Coordinates of C-alpha atoms and ligand atoms in Angstrom, one line a residue:
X215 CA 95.2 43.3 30.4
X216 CA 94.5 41.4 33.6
X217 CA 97.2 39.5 35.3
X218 CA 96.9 36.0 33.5
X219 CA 97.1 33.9 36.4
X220 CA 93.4 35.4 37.2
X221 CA 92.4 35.8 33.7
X222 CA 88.8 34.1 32.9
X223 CA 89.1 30.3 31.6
X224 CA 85.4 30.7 30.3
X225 CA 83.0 33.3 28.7
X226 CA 80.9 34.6 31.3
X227 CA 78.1 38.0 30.9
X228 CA 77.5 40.3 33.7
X229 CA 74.7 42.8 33.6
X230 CA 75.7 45.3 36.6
X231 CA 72.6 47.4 35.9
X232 CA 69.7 48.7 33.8
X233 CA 67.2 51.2 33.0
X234 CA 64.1 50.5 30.8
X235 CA 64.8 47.3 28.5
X236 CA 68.7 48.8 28.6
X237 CA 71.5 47.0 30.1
X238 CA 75.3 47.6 30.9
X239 CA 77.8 45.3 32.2
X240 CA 80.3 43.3 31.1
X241 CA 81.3 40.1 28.8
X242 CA 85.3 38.4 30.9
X243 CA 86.5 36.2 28.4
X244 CA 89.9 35.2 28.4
X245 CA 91.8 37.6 25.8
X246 CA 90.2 40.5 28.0
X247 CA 86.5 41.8 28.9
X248 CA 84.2 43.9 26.9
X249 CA 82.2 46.3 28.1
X250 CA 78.7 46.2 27.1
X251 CA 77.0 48.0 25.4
X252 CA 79.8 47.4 23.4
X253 CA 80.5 48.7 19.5
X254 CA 83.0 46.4 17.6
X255 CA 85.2 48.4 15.0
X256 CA 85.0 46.4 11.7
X257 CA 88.5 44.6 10.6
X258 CA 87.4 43.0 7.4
X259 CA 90.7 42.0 6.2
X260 CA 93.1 41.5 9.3
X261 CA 93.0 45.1 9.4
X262 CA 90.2 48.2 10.7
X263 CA 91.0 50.2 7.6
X264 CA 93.2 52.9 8.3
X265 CA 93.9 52.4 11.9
X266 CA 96.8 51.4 13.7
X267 CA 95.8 48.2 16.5
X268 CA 96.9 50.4 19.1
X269 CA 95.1 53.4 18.2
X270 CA 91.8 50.9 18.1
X271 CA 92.6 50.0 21.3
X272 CA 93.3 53.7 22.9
X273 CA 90.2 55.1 21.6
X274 CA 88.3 52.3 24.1
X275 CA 87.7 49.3 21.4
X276 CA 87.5 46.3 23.5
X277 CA 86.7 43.8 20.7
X278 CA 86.7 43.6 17.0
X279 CA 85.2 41.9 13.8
X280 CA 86.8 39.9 11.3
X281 CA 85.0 38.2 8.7
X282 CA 85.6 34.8 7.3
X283 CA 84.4 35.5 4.0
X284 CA 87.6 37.6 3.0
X285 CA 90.0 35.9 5.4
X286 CA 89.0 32.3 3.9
X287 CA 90.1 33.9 -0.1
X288 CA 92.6 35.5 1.4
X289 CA 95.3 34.9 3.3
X290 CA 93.4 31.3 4.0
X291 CA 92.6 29.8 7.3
X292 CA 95.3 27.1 7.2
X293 CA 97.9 29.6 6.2
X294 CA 96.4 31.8 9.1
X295 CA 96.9 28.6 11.3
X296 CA 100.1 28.3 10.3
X297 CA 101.0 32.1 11.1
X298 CA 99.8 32.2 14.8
X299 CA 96.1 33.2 14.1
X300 CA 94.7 36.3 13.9
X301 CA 95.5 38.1 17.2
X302 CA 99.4 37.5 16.1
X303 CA 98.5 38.5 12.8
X304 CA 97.1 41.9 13.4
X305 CA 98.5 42.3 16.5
X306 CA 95.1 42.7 18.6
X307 CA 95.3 40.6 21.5
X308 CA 92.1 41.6 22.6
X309 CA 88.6 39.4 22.1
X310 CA 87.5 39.0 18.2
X311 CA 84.0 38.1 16.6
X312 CA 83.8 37.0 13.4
X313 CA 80.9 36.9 11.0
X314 CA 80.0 33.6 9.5
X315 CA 80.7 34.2 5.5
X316 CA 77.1 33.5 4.7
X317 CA 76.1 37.2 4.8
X318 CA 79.4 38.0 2.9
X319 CA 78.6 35.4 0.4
X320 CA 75.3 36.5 -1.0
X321 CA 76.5 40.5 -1.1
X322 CA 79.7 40.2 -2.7
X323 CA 80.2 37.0 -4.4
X324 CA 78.8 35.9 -8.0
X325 CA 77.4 32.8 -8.5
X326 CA 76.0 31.8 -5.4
X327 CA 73.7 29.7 -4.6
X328 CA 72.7 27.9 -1.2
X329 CA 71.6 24.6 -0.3
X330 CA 71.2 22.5 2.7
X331 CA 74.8 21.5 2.7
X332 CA 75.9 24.8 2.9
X333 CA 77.0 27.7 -0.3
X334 CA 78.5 27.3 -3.0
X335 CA 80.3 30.4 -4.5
X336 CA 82.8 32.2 -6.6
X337 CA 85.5 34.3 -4.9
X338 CA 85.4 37.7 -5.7
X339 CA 88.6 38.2 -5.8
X340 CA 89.7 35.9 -8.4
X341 CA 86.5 33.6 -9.2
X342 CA 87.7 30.6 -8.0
X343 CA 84.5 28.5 -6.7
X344 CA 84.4 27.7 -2.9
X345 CA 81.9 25.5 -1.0
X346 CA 81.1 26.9 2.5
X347 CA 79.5 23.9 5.0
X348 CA 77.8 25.2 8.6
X349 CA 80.8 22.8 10.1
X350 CA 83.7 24.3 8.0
X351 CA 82.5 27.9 8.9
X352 CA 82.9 27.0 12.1
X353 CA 86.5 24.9 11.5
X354 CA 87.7 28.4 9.7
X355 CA 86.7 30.2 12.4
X356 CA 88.4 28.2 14.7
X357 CA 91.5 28.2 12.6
X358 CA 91.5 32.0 12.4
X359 CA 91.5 31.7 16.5
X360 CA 88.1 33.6 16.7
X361 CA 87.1 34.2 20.3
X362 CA 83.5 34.4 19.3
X363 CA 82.2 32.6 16.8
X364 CA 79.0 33.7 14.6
X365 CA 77.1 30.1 13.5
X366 CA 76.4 29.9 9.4
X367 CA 73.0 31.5 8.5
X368 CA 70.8 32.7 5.8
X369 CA 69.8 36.5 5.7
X370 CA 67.3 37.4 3.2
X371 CA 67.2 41.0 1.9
X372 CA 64.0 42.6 2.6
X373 CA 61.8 43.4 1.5
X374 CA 61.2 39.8 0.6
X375 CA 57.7 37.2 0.6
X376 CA 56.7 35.7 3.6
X377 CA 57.5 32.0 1.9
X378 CA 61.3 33.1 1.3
X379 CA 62.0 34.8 4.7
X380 CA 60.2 31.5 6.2
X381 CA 62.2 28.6 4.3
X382 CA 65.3 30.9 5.3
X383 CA 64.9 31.1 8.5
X384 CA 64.3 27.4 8.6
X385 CA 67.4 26.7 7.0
X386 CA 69.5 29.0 9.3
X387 CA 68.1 27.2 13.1
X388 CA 69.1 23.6 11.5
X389 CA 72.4 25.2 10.5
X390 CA 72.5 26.7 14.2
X391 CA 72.2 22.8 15.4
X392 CA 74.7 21.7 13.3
X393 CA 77.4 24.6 13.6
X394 CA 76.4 23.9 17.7
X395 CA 77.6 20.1 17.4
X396 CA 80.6 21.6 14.9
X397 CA 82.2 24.5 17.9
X398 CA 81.4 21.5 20.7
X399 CA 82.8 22.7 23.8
X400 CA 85.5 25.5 23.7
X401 CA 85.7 26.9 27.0
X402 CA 86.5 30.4 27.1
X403 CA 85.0 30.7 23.4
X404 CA 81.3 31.7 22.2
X405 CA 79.5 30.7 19.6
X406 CA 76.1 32.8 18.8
X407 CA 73.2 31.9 17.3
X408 CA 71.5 34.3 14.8
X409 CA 68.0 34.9 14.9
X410 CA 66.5 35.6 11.4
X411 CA 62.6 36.1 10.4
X412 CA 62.9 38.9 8.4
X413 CA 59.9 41.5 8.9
X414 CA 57.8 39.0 10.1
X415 CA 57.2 39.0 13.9
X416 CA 55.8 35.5 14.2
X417 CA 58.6 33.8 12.3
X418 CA 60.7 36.3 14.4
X419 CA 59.8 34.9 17.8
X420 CA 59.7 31.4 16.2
X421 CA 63.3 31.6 15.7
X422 CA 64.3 33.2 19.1
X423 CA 62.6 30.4 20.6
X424 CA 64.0 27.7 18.8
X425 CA 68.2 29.7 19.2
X426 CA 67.1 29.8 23.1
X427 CA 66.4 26.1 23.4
X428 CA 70.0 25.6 21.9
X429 CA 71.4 27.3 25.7
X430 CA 74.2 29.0 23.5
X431 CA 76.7 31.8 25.6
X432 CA 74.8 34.5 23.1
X433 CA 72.5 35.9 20.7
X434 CA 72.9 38.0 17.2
X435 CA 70.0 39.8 15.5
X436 CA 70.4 39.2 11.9
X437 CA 68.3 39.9 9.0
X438 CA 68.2 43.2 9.7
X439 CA 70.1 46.2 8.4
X440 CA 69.2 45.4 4.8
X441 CA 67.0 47.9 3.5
X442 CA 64.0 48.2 5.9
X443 CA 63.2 51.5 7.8
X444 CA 64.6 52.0 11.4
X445 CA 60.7 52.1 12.2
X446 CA 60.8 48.0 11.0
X447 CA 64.2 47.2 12.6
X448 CA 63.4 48.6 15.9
X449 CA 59.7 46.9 15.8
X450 CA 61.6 43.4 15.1
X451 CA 64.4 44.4 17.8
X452 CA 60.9 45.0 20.4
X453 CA 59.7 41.9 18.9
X454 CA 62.5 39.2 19.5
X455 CA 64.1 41.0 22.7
X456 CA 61.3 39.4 25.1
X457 CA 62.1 36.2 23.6
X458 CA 65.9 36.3 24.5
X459 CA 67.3 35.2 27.7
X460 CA 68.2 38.4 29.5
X461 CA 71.5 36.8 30.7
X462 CA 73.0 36.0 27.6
X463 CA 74.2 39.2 25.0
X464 CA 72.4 40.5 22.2
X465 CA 74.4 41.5 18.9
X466 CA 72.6 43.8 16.2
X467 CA 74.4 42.8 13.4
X468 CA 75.6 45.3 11.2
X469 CA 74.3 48.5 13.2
X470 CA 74.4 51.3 12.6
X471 CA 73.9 55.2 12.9
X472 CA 74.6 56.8 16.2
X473 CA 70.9 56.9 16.4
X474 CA 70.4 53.6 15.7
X475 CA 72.9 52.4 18.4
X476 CA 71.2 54.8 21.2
X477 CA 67.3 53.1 19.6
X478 CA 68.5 50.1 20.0
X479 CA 70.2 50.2 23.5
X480 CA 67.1 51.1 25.0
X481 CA 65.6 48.4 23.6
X482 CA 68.0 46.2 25.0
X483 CA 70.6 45.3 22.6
X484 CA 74.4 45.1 23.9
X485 CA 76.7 44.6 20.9
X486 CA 76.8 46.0 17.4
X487 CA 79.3 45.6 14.7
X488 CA 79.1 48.4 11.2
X489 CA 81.4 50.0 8.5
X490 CA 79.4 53.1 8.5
X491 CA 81.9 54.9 11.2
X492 CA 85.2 54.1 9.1
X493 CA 83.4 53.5 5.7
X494 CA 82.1 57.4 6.3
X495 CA 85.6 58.5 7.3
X496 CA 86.8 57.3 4.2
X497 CA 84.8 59.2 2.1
X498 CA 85.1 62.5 3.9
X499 CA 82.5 62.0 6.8
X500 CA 83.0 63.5 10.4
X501 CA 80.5 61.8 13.4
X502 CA 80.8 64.2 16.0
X503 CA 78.5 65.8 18.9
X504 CA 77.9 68.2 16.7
X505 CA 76.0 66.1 14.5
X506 CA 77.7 64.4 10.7
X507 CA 79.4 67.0 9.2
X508 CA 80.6 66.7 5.4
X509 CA 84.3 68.0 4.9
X510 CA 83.9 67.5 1.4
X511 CA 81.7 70.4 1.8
X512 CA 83.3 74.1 0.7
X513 CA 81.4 76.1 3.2
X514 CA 84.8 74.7 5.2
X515 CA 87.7 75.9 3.5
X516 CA 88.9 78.4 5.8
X517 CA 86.9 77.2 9.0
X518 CA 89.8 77.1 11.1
X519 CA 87.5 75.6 14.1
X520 CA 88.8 71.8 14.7
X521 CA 85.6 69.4 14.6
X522 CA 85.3 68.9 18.3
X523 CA 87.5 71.2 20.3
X524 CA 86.3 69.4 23.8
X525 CA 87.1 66.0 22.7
X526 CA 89.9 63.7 23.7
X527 CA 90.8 62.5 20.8
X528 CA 93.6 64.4 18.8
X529 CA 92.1 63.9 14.9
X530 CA 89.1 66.0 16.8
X531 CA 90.8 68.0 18.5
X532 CA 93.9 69.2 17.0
X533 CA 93.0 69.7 13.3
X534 CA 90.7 72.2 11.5
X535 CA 88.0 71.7 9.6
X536 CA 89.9 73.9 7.3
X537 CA 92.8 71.1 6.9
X538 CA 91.0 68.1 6.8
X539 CA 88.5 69.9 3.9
X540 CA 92.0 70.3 2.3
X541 CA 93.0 66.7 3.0
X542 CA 89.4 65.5 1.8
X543 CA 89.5 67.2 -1.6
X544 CA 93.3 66.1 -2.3
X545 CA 92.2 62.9 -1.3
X546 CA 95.5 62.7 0.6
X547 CA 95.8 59.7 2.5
X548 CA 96.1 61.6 6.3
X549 CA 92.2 62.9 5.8
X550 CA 90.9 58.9 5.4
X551 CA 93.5 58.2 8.9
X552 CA 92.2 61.4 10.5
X553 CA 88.5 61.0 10.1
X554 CA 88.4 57.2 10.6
X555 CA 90.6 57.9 13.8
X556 CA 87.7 60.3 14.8
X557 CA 84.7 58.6 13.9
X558 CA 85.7 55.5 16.0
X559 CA 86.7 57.7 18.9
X560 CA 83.1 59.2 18.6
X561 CA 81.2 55.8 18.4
X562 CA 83.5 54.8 21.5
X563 CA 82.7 58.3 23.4
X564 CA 78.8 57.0 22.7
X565 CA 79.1 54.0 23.9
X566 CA 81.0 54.9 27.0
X567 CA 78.3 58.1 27.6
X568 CA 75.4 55.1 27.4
X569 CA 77.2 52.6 29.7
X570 CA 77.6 55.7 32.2
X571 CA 73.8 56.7 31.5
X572 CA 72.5 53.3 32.1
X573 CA 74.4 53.0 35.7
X574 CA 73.1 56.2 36.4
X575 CA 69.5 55.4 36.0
X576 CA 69.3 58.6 32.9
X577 CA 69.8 56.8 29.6
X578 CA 66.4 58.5 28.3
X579 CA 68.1 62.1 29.7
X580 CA 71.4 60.9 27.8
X581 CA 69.9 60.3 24.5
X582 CA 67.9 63.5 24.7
X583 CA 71.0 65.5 25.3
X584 CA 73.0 64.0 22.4
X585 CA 70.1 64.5 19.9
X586 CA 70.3 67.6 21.2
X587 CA 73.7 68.6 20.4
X588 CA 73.0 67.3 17.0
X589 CA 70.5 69.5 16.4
X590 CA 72.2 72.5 17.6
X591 CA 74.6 71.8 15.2
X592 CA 76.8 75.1 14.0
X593 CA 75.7 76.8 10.9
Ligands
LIG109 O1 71.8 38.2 9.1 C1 73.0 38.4 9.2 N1 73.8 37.3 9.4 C2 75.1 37.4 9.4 N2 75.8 38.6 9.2 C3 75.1 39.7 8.9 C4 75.7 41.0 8.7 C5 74.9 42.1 8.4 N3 75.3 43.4 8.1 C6 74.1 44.0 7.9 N4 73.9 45.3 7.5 C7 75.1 46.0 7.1 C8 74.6 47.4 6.8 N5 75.7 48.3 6.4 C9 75.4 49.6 6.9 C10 76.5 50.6 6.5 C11 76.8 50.5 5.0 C12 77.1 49.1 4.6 C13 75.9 48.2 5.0 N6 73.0 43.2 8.1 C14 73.5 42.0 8.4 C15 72.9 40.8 8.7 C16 73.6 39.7 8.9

């Protein structure tokens, strides 16, 4: 942590260098700086599933998500208020992003429906109806103590008409405008716009535009991430990028593979958020250099081999194959810590690998090289 009497007061992006459309630098906020490109471990509930806080932060996490969907039903922002906030309450005292509700909303509760005011819904968890306003997404976030705050949108699930992506996207810059007036002037905070358009390039640009004339400290992607081909989410990442001021940061929301990180670095994107890494470890699914390997899979029961021998982290390291396939099948509670532990340590090795490649002027070799290793992957 740096000394506090220089810590940042405000939220200020550095881009130290690039290579193609790829940048790497860093965001100095006042809970700490993240190095960008930066991938943020998901922490849904108060908590990245099966990972102590200090094992986030070892593995080189410099930021995580919350989401204000889960943490509104439950424990409640006031109550969160009333508890410190969320650093105290998970004990991260490093910068956290949280995700608007919106998305949230339309994938996991019932009886939704949106407005201009804002959606109207029924928790999941216990069907109680909830009304979500731009301004009280923004006055929950603020009570959760959210360093960077994601404005309300409307992400339409593709594929979709051109008349329902259009209205959507619509709805989500005046909702930008009015969660802008809403987060006011919080130095030290962010909040980011989302820029939505679907698969439709000019609506696309339209709403990049529009987000940019707002100034705000940064930009998210949205919309994306929702059934299309990587072919469509990288065209609409090549689409909006030259739209985007290149000194403010660019979030993919809710990306993605390994391969989709590297695609979309060179493209120019410098944050993404996804459950894939500790959603896969979950359910028995190793990341590693060597490519995904399924432990699940019987072919290794008596692979004594750990998954990475040459990695730093000890649930790559230290265990075999042999063990965790064990741990996997017994569904025994150490193989969903062990592989989470691992697959975040591998998302964090390749983000750290492109920030080095980027500086270097050899992000193209880099990329190579780790599709590479995937494809040499051992019988
Ligand atoms: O447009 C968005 N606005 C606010 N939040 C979002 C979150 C998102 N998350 C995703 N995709 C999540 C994909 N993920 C991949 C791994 C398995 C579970 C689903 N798209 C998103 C778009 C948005």
């Amino acid at each position: 942590m740096t000394d506090p009497l220089d810590a940042p007061t405000d939220f200020t992006f550095t881009v130290s260098a690039t290579d193609g459309q790829a940048r790497t630098g860093h965001i100095a906020m006042p809970r700490g700086t993240i190095r960008t490109p930066a991938f943020m471990p998901v922490g849904t509930a108060a908590t990245v599933k099966a990972m102590y806080p200090e094992q986030v932060r070892d593995l080189g996490a410099d930021v995580v998500l919350g989401n204000t969907y889960h943490l509104m039903l439950r424990p409640g922002p006031e109550r969160m208020a009333r508890l410190g906030g969320l650093h105290r309450f998970m004990r991260w005292d490093g910068p956290i992003l949280t995700d608007s509700g919106g998305f949230q909303v339309m994938s996991l509760s019932a009886l939704r429906k949106i407005d201009e005011e804002g959606v109207t819904f029924r928790s999941h968890i216990d069907g109680t109806a909830h009304r979500m306003s731009p301004e009280r997404s923004i006055e929950i976030q603020g009570l959760l103590g959210s360093d960077i705050q994601m404005q309300l949108d409307e992400c339409v699930r593709l594929p979709a008409e051109r008349a329902e992506i259009e209205k959507a996207m619509r709805l989500s810059l005046r909702w930008a405008e009015r969660c802008r007036v809403a987060f006011g002037e919080q130095p030290g905070k962010a909040m980011f716009g989302i820029v939505q358009g679907g698969d439709i390039p000019d609506l696309r640009v339209e709403s990049a535009r529009a987000l940019t004339d707002l100034d705000l400290k940064g930009y998210a992607i949205g919309g994306l991430a929702v059934g299309e081909p990587q072919a469509v989410m990288l065209a609409m990442i090549e689409t909006v990028e030259p739209h985007l001021p290149a000194t403010k940061p660019r979030y993919l929301m809710g990306v993605g593979t390994p391969d989709d990180l590297m695609q979309s670095v060179m493209r120019g994107i410098d944050m993404f958020d996804c459950v894939m890494p500790t959603r896969a470890g979950r359910h028995g699914l190793a990341y590693t250099r060597h490519g995904r390997i399924n432990l699940r899979n019987a072919r290794h029961a008596e692979d004594t081999r750990p998954l990475d021998e040459a990695s730093a982290c000890p649930a790559a390291r230290d265990y075999s194959r042999a063990y965790l396939h064990h741990l996997v099948r017994s569904e025994e509670i150490l193989g969903m810590m062990l592989l989470t532990w691992n697959n975040l340590a591998y998302y964090q090795q390749l983000m750290a690998g492109m920030r080095a490649a980027i500086a270097a002027g050899r992000l193209a070799d880099f990329v190579a090289e780790t599709k590479d290793g995937w494809a040499r992957a051992e019988a």
